[in-house]
Short mmCIF file of C-alpha atoms and ligand atoms in Angstrom, two decimals:
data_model
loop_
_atom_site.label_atom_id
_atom_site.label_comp_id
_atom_site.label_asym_id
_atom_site.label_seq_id
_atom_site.Cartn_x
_atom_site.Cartn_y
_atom_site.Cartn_z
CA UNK A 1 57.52 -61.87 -120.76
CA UNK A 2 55.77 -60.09 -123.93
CA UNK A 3 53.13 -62.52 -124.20
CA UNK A 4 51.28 -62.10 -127.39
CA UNK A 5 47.12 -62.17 -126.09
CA UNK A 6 44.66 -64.66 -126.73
CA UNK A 7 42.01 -61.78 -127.61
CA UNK A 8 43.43 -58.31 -129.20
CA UNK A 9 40.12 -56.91 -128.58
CA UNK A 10 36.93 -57.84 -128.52
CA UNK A 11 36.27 -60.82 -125.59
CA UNK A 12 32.74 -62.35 -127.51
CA UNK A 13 32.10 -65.86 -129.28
CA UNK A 14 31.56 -63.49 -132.37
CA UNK A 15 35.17 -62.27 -131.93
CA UNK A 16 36.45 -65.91 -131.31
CA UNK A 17 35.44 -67.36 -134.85
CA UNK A 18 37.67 -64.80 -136.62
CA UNK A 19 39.94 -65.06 -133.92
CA UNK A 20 40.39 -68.61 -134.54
CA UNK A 21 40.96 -68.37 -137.97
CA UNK A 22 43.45 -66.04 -137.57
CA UNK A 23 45.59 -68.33 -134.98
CA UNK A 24 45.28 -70.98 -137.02
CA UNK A 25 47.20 -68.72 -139.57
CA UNK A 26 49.62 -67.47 -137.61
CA UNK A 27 50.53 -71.00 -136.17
CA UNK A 28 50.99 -72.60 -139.24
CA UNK A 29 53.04 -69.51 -140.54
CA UNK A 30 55.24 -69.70 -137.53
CA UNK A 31 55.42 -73.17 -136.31
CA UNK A 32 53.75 -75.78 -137.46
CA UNK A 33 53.49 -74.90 -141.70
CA UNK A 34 50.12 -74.64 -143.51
CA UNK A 35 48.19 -77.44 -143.70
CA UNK A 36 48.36 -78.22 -147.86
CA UNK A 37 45.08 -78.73 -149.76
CA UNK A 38 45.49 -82.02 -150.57
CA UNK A 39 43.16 -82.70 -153.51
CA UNK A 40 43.75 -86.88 -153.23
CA UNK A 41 42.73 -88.17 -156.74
CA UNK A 42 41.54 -91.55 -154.51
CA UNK A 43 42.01 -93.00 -151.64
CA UNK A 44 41.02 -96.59 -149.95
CA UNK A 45 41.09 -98.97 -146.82
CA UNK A 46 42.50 -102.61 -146.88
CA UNK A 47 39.89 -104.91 -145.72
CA UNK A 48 41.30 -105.26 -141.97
CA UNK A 49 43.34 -108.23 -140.96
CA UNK A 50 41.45 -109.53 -137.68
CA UNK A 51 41.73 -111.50 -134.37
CA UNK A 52 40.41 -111.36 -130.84
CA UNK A 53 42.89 -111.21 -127.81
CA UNK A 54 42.57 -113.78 -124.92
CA UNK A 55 41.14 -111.30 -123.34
CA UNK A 56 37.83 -111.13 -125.91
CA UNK A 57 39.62 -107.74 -127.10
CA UNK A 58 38.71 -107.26 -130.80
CA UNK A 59 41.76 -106.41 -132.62
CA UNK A 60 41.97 -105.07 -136.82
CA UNK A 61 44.81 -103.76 -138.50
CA UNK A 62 44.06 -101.37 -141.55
CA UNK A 63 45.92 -99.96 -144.23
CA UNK A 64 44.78 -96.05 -145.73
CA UNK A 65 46.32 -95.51 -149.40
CA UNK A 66 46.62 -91.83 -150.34
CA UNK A 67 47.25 -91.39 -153.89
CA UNK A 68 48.06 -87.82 -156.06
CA UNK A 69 47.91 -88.65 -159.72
CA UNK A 70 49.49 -91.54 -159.72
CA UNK A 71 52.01 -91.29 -156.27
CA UNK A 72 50.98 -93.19 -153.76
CA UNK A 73 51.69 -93.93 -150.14
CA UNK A 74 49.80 -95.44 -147.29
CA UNK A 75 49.10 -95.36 -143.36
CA UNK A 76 48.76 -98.66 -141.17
CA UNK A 77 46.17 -98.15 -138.08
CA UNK A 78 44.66 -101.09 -135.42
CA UNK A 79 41.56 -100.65 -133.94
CA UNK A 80 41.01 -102.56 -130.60
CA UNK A 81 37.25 -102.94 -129.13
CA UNK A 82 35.17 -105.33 -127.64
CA UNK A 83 32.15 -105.42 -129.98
CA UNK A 84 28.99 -104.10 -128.96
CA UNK A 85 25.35 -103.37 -130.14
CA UNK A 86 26.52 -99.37 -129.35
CA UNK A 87 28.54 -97.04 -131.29
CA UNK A 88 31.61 -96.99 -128.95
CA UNK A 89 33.74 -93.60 -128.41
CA UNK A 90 37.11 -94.06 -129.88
CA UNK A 91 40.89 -92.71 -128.30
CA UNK A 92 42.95 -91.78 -131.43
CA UNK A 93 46.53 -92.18 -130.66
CA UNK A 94 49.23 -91.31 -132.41
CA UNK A 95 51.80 -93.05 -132.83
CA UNK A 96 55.14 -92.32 -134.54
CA UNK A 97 57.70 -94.37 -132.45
CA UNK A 98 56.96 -97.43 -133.95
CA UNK A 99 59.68 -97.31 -136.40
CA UNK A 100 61.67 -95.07 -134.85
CA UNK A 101 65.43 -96.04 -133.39
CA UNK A 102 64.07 -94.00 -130.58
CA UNK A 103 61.82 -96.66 -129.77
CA UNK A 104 64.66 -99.01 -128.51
CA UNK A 105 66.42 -96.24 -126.06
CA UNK A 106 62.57 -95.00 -124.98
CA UNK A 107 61.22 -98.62 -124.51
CA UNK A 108 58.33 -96.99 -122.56
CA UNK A 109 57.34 -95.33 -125.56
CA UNK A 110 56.94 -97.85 -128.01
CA UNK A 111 54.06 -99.38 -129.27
CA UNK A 112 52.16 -101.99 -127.68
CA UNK A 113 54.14 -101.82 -124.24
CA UNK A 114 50.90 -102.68 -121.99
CA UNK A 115 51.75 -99.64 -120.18
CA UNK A 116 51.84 -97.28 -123.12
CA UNK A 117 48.63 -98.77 -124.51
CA UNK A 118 46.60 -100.98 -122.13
CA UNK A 119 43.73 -101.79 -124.88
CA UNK A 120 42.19 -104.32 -121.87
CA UNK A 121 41.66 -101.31 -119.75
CA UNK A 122 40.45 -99.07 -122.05
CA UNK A 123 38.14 -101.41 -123.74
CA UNK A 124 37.18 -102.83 -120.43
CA UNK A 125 35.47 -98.99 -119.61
CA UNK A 126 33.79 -99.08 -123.06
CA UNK A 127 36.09 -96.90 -125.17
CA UNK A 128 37.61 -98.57 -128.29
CA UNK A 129 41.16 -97.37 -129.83
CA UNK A 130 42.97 -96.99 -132.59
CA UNK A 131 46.88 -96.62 -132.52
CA UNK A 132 47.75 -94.53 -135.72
CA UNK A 133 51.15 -94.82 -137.26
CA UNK A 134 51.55 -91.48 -138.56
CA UNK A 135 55.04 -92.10 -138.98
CA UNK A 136 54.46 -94.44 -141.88
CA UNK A 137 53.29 -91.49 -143.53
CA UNK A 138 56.19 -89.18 -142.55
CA UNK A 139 59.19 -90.98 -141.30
CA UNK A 140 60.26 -89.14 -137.95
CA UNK A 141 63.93 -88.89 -139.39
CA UNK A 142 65.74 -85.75 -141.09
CA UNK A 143 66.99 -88.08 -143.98
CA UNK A 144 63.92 -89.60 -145.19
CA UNK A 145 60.75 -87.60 -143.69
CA UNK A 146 60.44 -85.75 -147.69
CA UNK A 147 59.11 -89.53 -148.60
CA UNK A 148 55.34 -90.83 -148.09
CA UNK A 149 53.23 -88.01 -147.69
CA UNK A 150 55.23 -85.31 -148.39
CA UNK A 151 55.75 -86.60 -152.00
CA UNK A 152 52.40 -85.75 -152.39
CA UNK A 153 52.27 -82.62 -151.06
CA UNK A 154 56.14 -81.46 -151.12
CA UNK A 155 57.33 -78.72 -148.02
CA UNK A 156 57.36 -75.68 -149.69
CA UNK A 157 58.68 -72.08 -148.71
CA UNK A 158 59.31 -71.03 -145.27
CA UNK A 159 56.50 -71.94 -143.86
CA UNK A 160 55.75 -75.50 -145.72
CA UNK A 161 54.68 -78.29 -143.54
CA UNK A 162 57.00 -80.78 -141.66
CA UNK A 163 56.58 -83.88 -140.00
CA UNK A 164 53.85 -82.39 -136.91
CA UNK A 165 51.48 -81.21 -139.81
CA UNK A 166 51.82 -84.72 -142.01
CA UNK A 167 51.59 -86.76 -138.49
CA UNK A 168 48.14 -84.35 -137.82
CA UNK A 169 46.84 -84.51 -141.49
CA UNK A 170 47.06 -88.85 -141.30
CA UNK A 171 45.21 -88.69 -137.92
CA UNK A 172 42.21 -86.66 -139.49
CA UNK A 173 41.92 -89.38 -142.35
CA UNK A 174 41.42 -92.47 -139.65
CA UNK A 175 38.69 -90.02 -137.99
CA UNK A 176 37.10 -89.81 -141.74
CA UNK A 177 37.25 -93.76 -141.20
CA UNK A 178 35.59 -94.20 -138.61
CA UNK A 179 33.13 -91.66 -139.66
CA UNK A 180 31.79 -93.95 -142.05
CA UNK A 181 31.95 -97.07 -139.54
CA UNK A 182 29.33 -97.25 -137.53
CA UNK A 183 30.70 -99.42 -134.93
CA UNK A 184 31.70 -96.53 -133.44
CA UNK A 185 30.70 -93.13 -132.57
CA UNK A 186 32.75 -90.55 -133.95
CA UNK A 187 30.83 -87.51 -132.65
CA UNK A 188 33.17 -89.08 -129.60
CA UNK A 189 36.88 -89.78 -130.65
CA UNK A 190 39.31 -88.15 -128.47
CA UNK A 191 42.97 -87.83 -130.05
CA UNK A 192 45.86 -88.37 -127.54
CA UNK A 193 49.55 -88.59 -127.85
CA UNK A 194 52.98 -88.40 -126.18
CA UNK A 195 55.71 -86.15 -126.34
CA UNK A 196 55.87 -85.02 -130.19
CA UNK A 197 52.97 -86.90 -130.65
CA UNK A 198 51.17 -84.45 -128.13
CA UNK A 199 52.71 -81.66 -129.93
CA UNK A 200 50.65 -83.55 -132.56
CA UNK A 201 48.01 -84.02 -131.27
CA UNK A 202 47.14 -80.51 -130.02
CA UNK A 203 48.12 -78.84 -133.55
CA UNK A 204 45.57 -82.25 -134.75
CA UNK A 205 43.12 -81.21 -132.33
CA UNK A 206 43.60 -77.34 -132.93
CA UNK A 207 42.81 -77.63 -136.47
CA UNK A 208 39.65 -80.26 -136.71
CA UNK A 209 36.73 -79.46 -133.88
CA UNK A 210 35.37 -83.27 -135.12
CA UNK A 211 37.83 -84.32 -132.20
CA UNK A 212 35.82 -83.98 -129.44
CA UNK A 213 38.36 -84.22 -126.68
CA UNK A 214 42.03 -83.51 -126.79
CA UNK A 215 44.98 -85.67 -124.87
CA UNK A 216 48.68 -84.70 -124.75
CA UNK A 217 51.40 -85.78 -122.51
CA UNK A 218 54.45 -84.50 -122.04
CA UNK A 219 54.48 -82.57 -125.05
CA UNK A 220 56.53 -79.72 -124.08
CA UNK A 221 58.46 -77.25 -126.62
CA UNK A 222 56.13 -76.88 -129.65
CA UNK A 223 53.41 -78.50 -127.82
CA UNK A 224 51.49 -77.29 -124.32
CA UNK A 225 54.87 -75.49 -122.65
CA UNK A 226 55.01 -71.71 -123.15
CA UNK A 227 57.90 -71.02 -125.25
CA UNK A 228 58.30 -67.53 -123.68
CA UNK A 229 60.65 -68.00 -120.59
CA UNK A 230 60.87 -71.59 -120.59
CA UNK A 231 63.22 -74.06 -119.23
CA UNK A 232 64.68 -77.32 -120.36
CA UNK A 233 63.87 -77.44 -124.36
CA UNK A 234 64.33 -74.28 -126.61
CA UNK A 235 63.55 -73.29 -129.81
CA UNK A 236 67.32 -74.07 -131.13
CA UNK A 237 67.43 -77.51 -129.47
CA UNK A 238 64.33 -78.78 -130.86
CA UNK A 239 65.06 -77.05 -134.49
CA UNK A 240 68.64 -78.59 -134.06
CA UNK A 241 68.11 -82.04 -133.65
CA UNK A 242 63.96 -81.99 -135.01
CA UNK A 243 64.51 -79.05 -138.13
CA UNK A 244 61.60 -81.56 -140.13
CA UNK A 245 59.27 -81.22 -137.70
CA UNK A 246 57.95 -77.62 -138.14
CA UNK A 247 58.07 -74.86 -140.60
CA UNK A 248 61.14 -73.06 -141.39
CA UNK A 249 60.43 -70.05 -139.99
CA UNK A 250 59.55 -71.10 -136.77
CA UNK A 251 63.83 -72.22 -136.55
CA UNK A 252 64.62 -68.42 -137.20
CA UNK A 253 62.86 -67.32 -133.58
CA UNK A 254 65.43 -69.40 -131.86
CA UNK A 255 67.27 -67.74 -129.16
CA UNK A 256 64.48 -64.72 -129.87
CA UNK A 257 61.00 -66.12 -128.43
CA UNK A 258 59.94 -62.99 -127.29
CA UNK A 259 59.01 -62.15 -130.60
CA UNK A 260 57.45 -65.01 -131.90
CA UNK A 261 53.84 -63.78 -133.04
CA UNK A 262 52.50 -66.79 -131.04
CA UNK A 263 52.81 -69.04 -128.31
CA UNK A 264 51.74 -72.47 -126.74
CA UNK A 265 48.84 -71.12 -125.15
CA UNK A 266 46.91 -69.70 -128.57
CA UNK A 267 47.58 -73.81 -129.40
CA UNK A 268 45.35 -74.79 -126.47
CA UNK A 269 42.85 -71.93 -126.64
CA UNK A 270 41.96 -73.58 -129.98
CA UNK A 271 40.61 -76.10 -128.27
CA UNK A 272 38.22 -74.33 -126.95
CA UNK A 273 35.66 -75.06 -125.77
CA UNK A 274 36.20 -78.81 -126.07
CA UNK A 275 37.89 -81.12 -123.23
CA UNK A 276 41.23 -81.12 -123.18
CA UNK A 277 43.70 -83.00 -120.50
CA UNK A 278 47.51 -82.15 -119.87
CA UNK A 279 49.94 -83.88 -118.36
CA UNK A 280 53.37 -84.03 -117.55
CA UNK A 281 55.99 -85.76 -115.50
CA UNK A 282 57.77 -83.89 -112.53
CA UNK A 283 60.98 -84.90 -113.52
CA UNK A 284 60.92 -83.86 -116.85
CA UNK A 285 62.44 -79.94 -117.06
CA UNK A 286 62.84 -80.77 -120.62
CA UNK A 287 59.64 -80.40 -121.30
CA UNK A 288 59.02 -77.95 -118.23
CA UNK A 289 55.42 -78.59 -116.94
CA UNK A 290 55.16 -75.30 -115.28
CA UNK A 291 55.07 -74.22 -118.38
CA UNK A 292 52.41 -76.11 -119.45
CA UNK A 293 50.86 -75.42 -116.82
CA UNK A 294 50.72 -71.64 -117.10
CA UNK A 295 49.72 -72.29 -121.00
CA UNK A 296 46.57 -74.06 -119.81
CA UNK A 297 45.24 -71.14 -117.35
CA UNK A 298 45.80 -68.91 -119.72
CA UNK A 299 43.85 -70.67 -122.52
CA UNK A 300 41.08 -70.81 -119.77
CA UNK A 301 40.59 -67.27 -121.23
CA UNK A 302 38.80 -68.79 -124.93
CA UNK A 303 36.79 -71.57 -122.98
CA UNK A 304 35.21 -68.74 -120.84
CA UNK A 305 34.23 -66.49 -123.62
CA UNK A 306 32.32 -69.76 -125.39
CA UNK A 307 30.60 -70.57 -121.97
CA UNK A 308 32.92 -73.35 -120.88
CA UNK A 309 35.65 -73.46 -118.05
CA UNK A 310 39.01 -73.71 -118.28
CA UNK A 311 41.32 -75.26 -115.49
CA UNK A 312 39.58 -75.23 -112.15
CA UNK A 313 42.61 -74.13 -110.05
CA UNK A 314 45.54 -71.63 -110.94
CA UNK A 315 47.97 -72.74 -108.78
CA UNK A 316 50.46 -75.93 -110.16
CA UNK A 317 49.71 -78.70 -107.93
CA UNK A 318 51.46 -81.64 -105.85
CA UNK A 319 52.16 -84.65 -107.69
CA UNK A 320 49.30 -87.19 -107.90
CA UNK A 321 46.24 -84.46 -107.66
CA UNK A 322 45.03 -84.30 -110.62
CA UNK A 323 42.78 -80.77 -111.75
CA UNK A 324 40.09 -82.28 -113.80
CA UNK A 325 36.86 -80.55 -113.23
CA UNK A 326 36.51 -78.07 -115.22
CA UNK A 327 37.00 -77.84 -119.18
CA UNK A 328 41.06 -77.98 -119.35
CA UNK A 329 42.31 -80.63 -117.30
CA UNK A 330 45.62 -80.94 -115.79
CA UNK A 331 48.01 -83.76 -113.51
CA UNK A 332 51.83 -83.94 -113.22
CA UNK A 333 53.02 -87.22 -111.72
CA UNK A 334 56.06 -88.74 -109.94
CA UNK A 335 59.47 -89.77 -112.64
CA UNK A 336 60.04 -88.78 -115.92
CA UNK A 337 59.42 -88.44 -119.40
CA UNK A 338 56.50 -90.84 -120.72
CA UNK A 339 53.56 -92.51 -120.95
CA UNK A 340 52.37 -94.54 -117.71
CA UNK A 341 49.24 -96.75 -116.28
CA UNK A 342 48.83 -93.76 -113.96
CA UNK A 343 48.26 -91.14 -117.17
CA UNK A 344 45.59 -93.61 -118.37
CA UNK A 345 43.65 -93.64 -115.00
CA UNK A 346 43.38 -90.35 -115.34
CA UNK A 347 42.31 -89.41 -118.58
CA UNK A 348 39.85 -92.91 -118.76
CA UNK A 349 38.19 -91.14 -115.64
CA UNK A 350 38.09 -87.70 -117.57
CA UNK A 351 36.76 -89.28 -120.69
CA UNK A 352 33.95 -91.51 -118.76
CA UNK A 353 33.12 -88.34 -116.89
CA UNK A 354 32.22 -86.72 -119.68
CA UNK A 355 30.84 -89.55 -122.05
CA UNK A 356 29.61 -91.47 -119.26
CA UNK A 357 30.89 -93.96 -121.28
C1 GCU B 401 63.10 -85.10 -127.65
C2 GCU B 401 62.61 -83.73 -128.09
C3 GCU B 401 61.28 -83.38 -127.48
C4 GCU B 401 60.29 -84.48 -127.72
C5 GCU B 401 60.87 -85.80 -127.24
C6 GCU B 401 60.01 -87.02 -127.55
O1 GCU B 401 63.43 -85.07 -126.29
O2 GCU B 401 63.61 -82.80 -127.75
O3 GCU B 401 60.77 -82.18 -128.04
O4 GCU B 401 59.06 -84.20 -127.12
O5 GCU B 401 62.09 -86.04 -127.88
O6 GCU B 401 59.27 -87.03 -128.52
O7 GCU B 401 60.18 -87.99 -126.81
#
């Protein structure tokens, strides 16, 4: 396994910051498409629709309107809080099932399921969230995703942005939101998602370092799993079925991995050296959480040189024992693909650790 190397040369934070820049480049080019320059000639909130939850959870709904000399298209996003005197930390997640057929053969992934998104529990620890639908932006289908932001900003060339880099781009603009609200405390938003909304939220996370924590879950191919001798999910199957997701070029490396300039573990070292948590499902080879696994020791490499840790144990542990001490964090858990009440234990632990929340 040709594994292309976090540092060429030189292991120093110096090195790192053109380092950085340089993976950035060489992910977009390959996988995920540059990032356009956007150049919005305005843009503007709704004045949220509002109510409050038996529970005394705060909830708003908000619409973001992009508009490019005269196109326009728009993003809904909810917040959920329980108001307080103190700028809260916020959990971005992404969200791109909502209107997605998918959603009603992946129940457990749709929006809302108290599993998927239990607002009482996170609000209950002091966190507030805000459940991003990216897809309104980018449809999550081959037919239609060249509508909404994209007409804007059109895919262009080999390595023109798909679906991942809209879905990223839209998550950015709720974090300028919240920016300028000062209900809550964007110096601590954390952006999480599930399956290709990890993917998206690593290459989110990757690209702005105003997230201060990272969350993905079973985000396999294209997201935390090693590409390089993987099992389950491979380049061709996800550019077969997905070909809107990425760039172009990053469909001609399938069946030829081993010489893909990059791989999953660059994605996580750009991280570095903020939190980021991992996790994955035992049953799901699709995704192959070995993989991810060996991705996030590996990326332990960057949060070392820049004075952090990485994961605090090398070896892929039992179901149910979470590694979350050090900088990268890491659990697999019983059954399969998803997003489960066990996940959020986990990372609301790993968050309050660090945020004392
Ligand atoms: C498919 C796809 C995966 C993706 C998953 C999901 O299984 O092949 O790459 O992560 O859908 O988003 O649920």
């Amino acid at each position: 396994m040709n594994l292309p190397p976090i540092f060429p040369g030189e292991k120093t934070p110096g090195a790192w910051k053109e380092r950085r820049t340089e993976l950035l480049r060489l992910l977009s080019e390959y996988e995920y498409g540059f990032t356009p320059e956007l150049r919005l000639t305005g843009t503007s909130c709704t004045t949220p629709w509002t109510w409050t939850l038996a529970s005394g959870v705060r909830v708003e709904t908000h619409r973001l309107f992009f508009e490019k000399d005269g196109a326009v298209c728009s993003m809904r996003f909810e917040l959920f809080f329980r108001p307080s005197a103190q700028p809260q930390p916020v959990i971005l997640m992404i969200d791109v099932f909502d209107a997605s057929p998918e959603n009603l053969r992946h129940p457990e992934l749709g929006a809302y399921s108290s599993a998927r998104l239990p607002v009482e529990r996170i609000t209950e620890q002091g966190f507030a969230a805000a459940l991003i639908h990216a897809d309104d932006l980018c449809s999550d289908s081959p037919d239609t995703f060249t509508r909404g932001i994209l007409e804007l900003a059109p895919r262009q060339g080999a390595s023109g942005w798909g679906a991942i880099g809209a879905w990223a781009w839209g998550t950015s603009r709720v974090l300028d939101e919240l920016e300028r609200d000062s209900r809550f405390d964007a110096g601590r938003a954390a952006v999480l998602g599930v399956s290709r909304a990890g993917k998206t939220a690593l290459w989110c996370g990757a690209q702005d370092e105003r997230f201060a924590a990272v969350i993905a879950a079973v985000s396999g191919c294209g997201g935390a799993s090693l590409l390089r001798g993987k099992t389950g999910e491979h380049i061709r199957h996800m550019t077969s079925s997905f070909p809107y997701w990425t760039c172009e070029n990053y469909a001609s490396f399938a069946d030829r991995e081993d010489e893909l300039p990059v791989d999953q573990h660059m994605l996580l070292a750009l991280c570095a050296p903020r939190p980021l948590y991992l996790s994955d499902a035992i049953e799901d080879d699709w995704a192959d959480p070995h993989k991810a696994f060996e991705a996030a020791v590996l990326a332990g490499e960057a949060y070392r040189v820049l004075g952090a840790k990485g994961l605090s144990a090398e070896t892929f542990p039992p179901v149910h024992e979470p590694i979350a001490e050090g900088g990268i964090a890491y659990h697999v858990r019983t059954g399969g693909h998803g997003l489960l009440a066990y996940d959020w234990e986990q990372y609301l632990r790993f968050l309050s650790r660090l945020w004392k929340a």
